[in-house]
PDB file of C-alpha atoms in Angstrom:
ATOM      1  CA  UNK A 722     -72.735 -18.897   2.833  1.00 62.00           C
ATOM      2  CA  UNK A 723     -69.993 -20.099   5.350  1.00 73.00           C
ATOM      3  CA  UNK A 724     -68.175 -21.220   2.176  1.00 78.00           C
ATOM      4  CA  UNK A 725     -67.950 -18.653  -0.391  1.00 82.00           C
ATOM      5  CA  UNK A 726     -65.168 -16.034  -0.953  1.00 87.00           C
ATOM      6  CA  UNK A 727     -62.893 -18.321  -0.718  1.00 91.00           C
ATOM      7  CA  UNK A 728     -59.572 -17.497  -1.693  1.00 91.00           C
ATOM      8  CA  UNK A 729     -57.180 -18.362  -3.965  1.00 93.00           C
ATOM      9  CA  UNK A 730     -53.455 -17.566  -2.966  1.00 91.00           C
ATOM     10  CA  UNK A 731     -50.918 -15.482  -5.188  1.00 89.00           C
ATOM     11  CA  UNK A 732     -47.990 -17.989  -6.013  1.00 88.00           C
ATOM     12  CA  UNK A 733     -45.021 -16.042  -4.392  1.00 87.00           C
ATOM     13  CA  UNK A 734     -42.785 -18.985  -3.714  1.00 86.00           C
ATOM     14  CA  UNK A 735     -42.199 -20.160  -7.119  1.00 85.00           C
ATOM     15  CA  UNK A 736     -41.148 -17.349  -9.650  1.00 82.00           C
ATOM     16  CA  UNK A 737     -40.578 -19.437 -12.273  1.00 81.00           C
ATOM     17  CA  UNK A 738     -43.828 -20.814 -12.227  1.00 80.00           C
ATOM     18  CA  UNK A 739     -45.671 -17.178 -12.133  1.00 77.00           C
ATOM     19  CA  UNK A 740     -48.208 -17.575 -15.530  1.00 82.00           C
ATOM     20  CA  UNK A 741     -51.385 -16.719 -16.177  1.00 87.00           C
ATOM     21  CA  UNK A 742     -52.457 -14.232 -13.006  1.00 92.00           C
ATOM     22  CA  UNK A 743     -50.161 -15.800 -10.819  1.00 90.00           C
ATOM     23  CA  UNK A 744     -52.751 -17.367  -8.424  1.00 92.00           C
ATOM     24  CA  UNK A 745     -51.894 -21.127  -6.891  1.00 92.00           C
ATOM     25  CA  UNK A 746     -54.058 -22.918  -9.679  1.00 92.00           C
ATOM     26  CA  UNK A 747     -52.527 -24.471 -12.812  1.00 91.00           C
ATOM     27  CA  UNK A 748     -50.017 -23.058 -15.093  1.00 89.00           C
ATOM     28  CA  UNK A 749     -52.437 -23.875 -17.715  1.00 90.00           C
ATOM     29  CA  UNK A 750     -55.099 -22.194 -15.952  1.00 91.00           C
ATOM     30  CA  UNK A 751     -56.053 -18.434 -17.367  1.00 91.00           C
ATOM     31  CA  UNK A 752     -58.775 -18.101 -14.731  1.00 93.00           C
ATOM     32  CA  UNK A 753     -58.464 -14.229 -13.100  1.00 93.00           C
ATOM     33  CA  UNK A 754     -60.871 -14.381 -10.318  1.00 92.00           C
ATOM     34  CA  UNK A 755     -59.179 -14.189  -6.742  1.00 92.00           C
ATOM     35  CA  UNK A 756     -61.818 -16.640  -5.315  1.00 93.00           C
ATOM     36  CA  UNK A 757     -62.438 -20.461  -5.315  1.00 94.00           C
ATOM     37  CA  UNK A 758     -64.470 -20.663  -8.795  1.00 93.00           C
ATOM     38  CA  UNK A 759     -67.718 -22.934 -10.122  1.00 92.00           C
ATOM     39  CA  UNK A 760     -69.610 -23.018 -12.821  1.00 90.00           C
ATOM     40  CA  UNK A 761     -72.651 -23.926 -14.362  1.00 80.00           C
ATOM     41  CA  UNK A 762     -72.216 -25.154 -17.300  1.00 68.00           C
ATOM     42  CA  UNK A 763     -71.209 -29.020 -18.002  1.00 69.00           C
ATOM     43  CA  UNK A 764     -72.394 -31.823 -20.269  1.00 75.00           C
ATOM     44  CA  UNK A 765     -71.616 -34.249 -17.403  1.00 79.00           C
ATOM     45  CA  UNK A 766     -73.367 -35.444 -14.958  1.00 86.00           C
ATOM     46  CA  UNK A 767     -72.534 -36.561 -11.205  1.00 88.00           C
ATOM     47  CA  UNK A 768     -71.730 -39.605 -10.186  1.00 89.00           C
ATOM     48  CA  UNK A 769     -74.324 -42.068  -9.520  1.00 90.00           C
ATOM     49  CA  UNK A 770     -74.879 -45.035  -6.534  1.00 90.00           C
ATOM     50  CA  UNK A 771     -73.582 -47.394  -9.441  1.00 91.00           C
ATOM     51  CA  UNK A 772     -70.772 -45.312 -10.861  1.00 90.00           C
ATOM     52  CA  UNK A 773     -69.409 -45.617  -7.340  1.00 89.00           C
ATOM     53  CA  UNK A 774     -71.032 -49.456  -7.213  1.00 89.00           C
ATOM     54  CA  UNK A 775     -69.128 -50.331  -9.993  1.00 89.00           C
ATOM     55  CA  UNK A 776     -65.525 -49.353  -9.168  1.00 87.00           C
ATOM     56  CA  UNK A 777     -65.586 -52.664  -6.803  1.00 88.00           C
ATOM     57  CA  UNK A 778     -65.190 -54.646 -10.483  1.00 88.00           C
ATOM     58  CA  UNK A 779     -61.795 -53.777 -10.458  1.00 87.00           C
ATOM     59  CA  UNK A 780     -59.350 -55.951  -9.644  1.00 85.00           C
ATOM     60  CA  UNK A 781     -55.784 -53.929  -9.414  1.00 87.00           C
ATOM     61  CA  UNK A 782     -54.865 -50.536  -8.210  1.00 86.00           C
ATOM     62  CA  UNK A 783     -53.670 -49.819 -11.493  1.00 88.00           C
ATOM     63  CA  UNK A 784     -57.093 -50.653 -13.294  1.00 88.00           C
ATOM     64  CA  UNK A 785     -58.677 -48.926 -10.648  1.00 86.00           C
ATOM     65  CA  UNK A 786     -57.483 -45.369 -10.791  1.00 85.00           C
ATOM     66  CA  UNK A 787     -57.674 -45.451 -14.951  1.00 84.00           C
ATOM     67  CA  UNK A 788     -61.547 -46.946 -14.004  1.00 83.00           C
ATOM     68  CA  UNK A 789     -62.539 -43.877 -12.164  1.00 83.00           C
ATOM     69  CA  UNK A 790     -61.016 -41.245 -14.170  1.00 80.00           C
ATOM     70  CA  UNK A 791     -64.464 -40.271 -15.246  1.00 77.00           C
ATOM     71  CA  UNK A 792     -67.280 -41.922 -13.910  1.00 81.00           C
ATOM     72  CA  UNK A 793     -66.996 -41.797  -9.772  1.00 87.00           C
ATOM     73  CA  UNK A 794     -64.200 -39.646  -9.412  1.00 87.00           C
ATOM     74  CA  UNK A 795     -63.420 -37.415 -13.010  1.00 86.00           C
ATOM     75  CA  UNK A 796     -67.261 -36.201 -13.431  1.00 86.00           C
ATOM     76  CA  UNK A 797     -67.778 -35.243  -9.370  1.00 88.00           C
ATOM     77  CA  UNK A 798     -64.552 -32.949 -10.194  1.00 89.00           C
ATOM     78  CA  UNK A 799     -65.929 -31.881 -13.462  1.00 87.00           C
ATOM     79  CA  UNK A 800     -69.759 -30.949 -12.584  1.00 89.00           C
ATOM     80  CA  UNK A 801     -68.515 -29.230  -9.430  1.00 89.00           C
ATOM     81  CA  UNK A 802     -66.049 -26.776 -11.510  1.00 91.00           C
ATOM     82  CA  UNK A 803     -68.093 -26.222 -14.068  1.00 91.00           C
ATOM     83  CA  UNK A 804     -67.237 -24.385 -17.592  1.00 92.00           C
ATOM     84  CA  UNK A 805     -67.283 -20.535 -18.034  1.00 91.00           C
ATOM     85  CA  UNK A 806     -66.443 -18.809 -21.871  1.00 92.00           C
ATOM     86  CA  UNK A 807     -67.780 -21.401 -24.346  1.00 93.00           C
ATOM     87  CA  UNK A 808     -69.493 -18.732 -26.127  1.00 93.00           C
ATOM     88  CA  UNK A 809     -66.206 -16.820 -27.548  1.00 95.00           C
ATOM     89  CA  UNK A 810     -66.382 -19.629 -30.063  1.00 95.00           C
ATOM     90  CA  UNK A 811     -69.359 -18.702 -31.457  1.00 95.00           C
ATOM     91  CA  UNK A 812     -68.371 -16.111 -34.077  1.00 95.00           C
ATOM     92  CA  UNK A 813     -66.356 -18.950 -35.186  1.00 95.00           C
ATOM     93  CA  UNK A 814     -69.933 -20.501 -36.668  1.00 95.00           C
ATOM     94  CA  UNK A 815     -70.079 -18.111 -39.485  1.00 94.00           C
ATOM     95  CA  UNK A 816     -66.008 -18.349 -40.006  1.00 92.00           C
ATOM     96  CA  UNK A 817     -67.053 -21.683 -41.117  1.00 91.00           C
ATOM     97  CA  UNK A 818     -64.856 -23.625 -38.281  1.00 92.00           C
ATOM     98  CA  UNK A 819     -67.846 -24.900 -36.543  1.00 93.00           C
ATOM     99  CA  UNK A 820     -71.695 -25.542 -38.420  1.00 92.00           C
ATOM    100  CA  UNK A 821     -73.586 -24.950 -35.266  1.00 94.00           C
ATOM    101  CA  UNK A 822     -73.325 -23.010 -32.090  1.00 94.00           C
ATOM    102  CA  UNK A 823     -74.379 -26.751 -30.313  1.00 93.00           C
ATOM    103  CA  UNK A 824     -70.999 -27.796 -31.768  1.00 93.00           C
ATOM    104  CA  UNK A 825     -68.788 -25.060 -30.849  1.00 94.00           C
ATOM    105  CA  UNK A 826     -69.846 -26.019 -27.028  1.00 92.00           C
ATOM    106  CA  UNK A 827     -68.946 -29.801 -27.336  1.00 90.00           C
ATOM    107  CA  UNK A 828     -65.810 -28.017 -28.675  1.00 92.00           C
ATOM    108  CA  UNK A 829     -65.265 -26.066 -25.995  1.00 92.00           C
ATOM    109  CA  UNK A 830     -65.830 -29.439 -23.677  1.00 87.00           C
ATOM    110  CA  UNK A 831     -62.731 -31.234 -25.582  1.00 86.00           C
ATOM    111  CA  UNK A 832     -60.659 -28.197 -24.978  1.00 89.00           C
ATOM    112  CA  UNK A 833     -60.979 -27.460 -21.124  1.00 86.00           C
ATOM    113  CA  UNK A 834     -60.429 -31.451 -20.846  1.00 83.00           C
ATOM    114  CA  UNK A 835     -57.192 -31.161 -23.135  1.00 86.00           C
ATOM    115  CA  UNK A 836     -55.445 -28.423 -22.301  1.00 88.00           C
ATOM    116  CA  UNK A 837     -53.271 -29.434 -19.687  1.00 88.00           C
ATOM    117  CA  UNK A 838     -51.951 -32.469 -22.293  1.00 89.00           C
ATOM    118  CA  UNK A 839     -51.330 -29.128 -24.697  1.00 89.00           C
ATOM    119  CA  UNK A 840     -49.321 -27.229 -22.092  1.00 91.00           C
ATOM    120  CA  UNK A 841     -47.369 -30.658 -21.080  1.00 90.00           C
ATOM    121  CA  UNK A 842     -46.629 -31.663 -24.428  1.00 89.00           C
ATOM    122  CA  UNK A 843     -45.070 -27.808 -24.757  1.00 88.00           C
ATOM    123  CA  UNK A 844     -47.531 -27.067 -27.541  1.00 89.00           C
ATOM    124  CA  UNK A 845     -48.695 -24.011 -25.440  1.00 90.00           C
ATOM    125  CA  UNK A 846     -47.872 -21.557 -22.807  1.00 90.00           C
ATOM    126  CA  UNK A 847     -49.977 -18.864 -20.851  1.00 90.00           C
ATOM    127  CA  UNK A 848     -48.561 -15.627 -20.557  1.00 91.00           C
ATOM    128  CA  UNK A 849     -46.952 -14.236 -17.329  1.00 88.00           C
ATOM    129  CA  UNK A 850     -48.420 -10.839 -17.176  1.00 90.00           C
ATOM    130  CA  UNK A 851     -51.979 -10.962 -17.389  1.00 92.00           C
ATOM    131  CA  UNK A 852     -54.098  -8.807 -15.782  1.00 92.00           C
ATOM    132  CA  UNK A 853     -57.890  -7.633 -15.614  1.00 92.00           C
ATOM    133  CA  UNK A 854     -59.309  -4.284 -16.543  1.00 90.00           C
ATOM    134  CA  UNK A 855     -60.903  -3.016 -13.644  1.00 84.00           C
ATOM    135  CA  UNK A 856     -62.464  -5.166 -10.997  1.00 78.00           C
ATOM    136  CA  UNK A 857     -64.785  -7.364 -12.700  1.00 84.00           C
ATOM    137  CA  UNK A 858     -63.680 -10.850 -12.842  1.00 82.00           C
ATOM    138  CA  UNK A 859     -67.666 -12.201 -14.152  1.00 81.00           C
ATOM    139  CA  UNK A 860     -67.102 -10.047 -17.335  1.00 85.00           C
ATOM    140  CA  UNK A 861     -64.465 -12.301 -19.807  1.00 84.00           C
ATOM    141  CA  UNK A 862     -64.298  -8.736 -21.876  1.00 87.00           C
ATOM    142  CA  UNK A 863     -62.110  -7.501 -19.115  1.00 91.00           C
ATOM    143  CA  UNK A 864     -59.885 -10.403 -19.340  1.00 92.00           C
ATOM    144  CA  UNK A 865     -56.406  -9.811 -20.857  1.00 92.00           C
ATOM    145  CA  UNK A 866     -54.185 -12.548 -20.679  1.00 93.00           C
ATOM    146  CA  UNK A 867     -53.471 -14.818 -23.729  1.00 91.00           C
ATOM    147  CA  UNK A 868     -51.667 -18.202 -24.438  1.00 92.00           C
ATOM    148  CA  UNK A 869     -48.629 -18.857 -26.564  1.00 92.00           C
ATOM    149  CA  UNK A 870     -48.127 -21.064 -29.310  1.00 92.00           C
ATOM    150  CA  UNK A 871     -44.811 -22.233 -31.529  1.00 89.00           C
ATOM    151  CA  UNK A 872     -45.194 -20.533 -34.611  1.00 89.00           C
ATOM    152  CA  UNK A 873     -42.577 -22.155 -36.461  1.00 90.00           C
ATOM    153  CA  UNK A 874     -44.051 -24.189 -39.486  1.00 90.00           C
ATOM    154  CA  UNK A 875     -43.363 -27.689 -36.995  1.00 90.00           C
ATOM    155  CA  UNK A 876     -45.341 -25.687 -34.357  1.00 89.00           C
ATOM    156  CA  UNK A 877     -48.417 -25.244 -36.682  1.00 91.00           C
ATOM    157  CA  UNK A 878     -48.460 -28.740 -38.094  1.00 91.00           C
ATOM    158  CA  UNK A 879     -47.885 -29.824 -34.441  1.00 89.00           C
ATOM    159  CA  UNK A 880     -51.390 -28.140 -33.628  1.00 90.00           C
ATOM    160  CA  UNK A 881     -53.531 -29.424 -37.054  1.00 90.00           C
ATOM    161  CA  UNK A 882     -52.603 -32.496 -36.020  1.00 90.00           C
ATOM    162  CA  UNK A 883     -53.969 -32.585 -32.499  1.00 88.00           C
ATOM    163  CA  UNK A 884     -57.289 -30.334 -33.537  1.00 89.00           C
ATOM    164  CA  UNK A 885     -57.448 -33.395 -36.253  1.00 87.00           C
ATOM    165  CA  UNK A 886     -57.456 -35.552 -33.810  1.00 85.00           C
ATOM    166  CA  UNK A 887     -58.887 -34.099 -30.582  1.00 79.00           C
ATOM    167  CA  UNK A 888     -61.596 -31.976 -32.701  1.00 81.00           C
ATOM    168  CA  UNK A 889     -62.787 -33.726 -35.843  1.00 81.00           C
ATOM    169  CA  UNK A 890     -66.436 -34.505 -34.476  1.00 84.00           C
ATOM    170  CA  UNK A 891     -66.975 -30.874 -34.353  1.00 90.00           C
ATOM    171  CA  UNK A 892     -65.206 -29.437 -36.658  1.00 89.00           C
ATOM    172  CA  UNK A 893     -67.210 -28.541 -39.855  1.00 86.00           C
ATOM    173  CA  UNK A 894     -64.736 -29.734 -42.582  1.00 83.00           C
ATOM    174  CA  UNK A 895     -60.932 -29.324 -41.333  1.00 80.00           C
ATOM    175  CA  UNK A 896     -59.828 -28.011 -43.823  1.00 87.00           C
ATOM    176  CA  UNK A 897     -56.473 -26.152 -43.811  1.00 88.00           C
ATOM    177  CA  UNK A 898     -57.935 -23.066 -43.662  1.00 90.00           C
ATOM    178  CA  UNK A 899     -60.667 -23.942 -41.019  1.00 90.00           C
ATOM    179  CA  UNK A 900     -57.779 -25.195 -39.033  1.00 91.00           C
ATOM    180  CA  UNK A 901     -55.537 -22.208 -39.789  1.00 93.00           C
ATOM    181  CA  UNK A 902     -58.491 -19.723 -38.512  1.00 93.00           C
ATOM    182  CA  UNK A 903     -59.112 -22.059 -35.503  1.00 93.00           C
ATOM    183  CA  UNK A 904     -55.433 -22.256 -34.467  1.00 93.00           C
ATOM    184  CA  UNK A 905     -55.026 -18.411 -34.310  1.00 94.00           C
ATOM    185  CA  UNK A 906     -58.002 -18.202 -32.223  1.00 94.00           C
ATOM    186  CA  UNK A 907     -56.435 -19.804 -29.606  1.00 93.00           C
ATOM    187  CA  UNK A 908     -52.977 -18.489 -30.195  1.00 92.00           C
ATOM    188  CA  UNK A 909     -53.842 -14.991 -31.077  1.00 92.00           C
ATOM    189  CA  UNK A 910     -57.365 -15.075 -30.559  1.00 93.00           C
ATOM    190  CA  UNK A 911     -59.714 -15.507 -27.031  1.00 93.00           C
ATOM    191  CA  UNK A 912     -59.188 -18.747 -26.080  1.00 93.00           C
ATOM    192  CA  UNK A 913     -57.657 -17.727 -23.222  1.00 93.00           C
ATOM    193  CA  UNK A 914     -61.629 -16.288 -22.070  1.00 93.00           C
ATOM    194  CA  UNK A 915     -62.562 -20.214 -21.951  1.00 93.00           C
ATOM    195  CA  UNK A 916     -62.173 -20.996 -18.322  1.00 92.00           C
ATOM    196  CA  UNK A 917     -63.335 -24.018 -15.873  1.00 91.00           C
ATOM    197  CA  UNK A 918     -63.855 -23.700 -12.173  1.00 92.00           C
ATOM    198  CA  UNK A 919     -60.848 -24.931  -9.623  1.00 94.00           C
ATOM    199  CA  UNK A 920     -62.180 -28.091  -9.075  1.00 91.00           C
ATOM    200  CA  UNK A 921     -60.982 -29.196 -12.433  1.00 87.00           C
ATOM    201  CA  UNK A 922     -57.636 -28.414 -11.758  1.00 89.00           C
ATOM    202  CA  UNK A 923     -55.092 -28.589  -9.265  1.00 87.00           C
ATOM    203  CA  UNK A 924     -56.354 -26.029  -7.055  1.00 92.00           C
ATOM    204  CA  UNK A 925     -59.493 -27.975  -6.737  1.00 92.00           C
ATOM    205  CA  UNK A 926     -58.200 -28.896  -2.968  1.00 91.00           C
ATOM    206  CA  UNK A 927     -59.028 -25.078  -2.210  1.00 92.00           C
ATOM    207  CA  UNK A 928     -62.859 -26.041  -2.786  1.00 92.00           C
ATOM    208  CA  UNK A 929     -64.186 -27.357   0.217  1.00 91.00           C
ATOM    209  CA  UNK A 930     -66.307 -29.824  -2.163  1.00 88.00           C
ATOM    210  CA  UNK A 931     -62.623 -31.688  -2.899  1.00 91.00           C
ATOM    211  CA  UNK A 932     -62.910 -33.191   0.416  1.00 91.00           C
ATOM    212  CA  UNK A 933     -65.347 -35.640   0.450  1.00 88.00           C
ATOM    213  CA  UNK A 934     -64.953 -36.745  -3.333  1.00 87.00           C
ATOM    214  CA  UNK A 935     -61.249 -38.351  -2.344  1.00 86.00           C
ATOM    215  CA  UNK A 936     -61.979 -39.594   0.590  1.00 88.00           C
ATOM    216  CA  UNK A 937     -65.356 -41.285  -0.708  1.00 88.00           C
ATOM    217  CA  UNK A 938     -63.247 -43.103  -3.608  1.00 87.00           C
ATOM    218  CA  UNK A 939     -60.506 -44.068  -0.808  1.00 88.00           C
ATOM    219  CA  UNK A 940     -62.613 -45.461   1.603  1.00 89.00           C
ATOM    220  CA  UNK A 941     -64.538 -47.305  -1.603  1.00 86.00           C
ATOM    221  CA  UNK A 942     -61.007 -49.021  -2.545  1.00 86.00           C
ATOM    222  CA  UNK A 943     -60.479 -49.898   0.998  1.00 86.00           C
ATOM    223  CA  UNK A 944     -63.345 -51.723   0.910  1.00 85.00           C
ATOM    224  CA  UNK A 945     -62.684 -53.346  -1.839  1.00 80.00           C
ATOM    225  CA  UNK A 946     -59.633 -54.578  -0.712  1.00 79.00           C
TER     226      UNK A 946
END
């Protein structure tokens, strides 16, 4: 393919923005592979003719760029990159957290789409030294790397909150120990092997499937206008 292997570059220019395995993709991003990533798996679908149709009911910029955060623009981005790990939450099913494996993968949904609003709001970090045993990146059992939570009692309510919140339509009960067990998963636990291809995040300009998504939506507003 004229497009694959493409790569991802090391970030050398910013040390203090070195986490995860220090490629140019997210700081929330624990994805190890080298190369421009997709996925398979997604409970979205691509935009349609009257996703992009519709976007010309908007009236302001302002309305306009909260309109297409999924529908023309968000789900092209989401489809593309994809989802890779949602089965590390499956032992979680007899732990009680989840009642079905079908819920432990809308689950897993909610998380790659909150994460970043977790690492922004300082709830967690990704570690700085992670590395991969040996050299396959497809296997998420040679992933170590890990995230970083506030442990503090104001850290923990902080998270029961937000898995209240964010989490309650898959959660089995919530209970505080549900939570408890759920919140050291992705502290302690392998969250960290729940991954989502670059076009999801900010390296998704790497992909050369970025390219016509932003210009399609730009040239769609011009016309509007």
């Amino acid at each position: 393919s004229l497009w694959a292997y493409q790569i991802i570059e090391h970030n050398t220019r910013f040390p203090d923005m070195r986490y995860g395995y220090s490629y140019m993709r997210s700081p929330w991003s624990s994805n190890p592979s080298p190369y421009v990533s997709r996925f398979t798996y997604t409970e979205q679908t691509l935009p349609t003719c009257s996703d992009h149709y519709d976007t010309f009911d908007y009236d302001t910029l302002s309305d306009y760029l909260n309109g297409i955060e999924l529908g023309a623009h968000g789900n092209a981005h989401f489809v593309t990159g994809g989802v890779f790990g949602c089965d590390v939450l499956e032992p979680l099913v007899d732990e009680g957290v989840f009642s079905s494996i079908d819920d432990t993968y809308g689950f897993c949904q909610i998380w790659v789409l909150k994460t970043k609003f977790w690492y922004r709001d300082y709830i967690v970090t990704m570690r700085d030294d992670c590395y991969v045993e040996g050299d396959d990146y497809t296997d998420h059992n040679n992933f170590n790397c890990g995230l970083i939570c506030d442990d503090s009692t104001e850290g923990k309510e902080a998270v029961y909150e937000i898995l209240k919140a964010d989490a309650k339509l898959y959660l089995a009960e919530a209970s505080d120990e549900q939570l408890e067990i759920l919140r050291q998963f992705i502290c302690n636990g392998n969250m960290h092997k729940i991954i989502t291809g670059d076009q999801f995040i900010s390296s998704s300009a790497a992909d050369p499937a970025f390219w016509p998504i932003h210009p399609t939506l730009e040239r769609l507003y011009h016309a509007k206008l």
